[in-house]
GROMACS .gro file of C-alpha atoms in nm:
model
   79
    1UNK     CA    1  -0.676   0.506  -0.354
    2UNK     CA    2  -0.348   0.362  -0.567
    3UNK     CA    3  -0.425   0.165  -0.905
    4UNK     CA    4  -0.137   0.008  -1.054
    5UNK     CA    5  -0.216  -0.130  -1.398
    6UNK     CA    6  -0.128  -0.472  -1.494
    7UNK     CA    7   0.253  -0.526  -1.411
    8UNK     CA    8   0.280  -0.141  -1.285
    9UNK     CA    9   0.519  -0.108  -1.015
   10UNK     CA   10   0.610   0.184  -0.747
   11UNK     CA   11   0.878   0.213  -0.497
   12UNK     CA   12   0.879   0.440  -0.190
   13UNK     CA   13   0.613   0.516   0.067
   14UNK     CA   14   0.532   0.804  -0.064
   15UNK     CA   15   0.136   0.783   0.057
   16UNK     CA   16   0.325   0.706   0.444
   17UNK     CA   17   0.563   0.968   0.439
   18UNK     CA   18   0.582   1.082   0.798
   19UNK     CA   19   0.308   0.844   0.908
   20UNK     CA   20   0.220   0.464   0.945
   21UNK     CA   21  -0.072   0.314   0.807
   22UNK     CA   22  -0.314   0.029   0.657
   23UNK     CA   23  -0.326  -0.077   0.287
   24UNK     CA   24  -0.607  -0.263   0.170
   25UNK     CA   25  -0.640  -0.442  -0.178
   26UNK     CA   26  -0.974  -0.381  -0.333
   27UNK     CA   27  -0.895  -0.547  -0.664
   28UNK     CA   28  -0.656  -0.787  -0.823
   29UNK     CA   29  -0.328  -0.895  -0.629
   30UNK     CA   30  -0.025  -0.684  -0.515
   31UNK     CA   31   0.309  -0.811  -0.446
   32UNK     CA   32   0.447  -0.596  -0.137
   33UNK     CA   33   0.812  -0.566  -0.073
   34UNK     CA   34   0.871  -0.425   0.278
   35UNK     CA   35   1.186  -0.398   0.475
   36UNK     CA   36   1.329  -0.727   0.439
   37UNK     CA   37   0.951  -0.892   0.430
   38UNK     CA   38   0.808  -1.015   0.058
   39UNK     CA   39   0.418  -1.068   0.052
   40UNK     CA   40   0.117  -1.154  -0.198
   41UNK     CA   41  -0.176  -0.973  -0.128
   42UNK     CA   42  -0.550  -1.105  -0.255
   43UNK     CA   43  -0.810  -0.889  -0.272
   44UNK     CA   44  -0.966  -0.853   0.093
   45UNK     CA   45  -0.650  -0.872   0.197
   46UNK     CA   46  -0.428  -0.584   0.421
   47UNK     CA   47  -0.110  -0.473   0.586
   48UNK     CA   48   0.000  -0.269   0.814
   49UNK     CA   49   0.353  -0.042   0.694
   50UNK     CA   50   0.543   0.219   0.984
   51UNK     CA   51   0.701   0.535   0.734
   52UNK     CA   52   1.010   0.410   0.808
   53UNK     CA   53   0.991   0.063   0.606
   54UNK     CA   54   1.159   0.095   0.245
   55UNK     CA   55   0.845  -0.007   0.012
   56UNK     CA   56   0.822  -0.160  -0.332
   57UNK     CA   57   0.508  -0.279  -0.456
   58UNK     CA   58   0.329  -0.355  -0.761
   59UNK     CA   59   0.037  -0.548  -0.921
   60UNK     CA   60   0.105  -0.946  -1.035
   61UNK     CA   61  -0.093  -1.127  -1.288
   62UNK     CA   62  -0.240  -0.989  -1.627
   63UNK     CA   63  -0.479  -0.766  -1.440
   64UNK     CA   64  -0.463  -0.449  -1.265
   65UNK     CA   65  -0.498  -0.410  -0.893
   66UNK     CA   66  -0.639  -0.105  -0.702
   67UNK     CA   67  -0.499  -0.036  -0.331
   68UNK     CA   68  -0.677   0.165  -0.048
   69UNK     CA   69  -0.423   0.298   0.168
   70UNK     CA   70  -0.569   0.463   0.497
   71UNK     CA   71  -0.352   0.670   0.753
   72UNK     CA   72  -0.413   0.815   1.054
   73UNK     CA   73  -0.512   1.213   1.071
   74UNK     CA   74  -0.209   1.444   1.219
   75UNK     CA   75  -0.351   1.614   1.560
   76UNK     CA   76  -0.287   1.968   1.561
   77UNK     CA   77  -0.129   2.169   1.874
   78UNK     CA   78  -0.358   2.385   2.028
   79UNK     CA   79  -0.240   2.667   2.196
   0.00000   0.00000   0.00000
């Protein structure tokens, strides 16, 4: 889980390093900068981001808004 307070902000896809996966606003509204693509998220909202995309993202309005970002388990080699 990512909270960003009211106006926080974070760049980089630093919870998708090496991985894609799904983020899911549980609370408030989060603008989402990916890649050349600019969205609002609502709450119940979600999206999902490949590693690879450049990120910026960051909660809008005076409250604060709390992100769920799910990605896939790495399979391990047996051998």
């Amino acid at each position: 889980m990512i909270e960003f307070p009211a106006g926080g902000v974070s760049s980089g896809a630093e919870p998708f390093r090496e991985a894609s996966g799904l983020v899911y606003v549980l609370e408030g509204r989060l603008q989402l900068d990916a890649a050349a693509c600019a969205e609002v998220l609502e709450e119940g909202d979600c999206a999902y981001l490949e590693s690879e995309m450049p990120l910026a993202w960051s909660a809008l309005g005076k409250h604060r808004c709390r992100i769920l970002a799910v990605r896939p388990g790495i399979a391990h080699a047996k051998g």
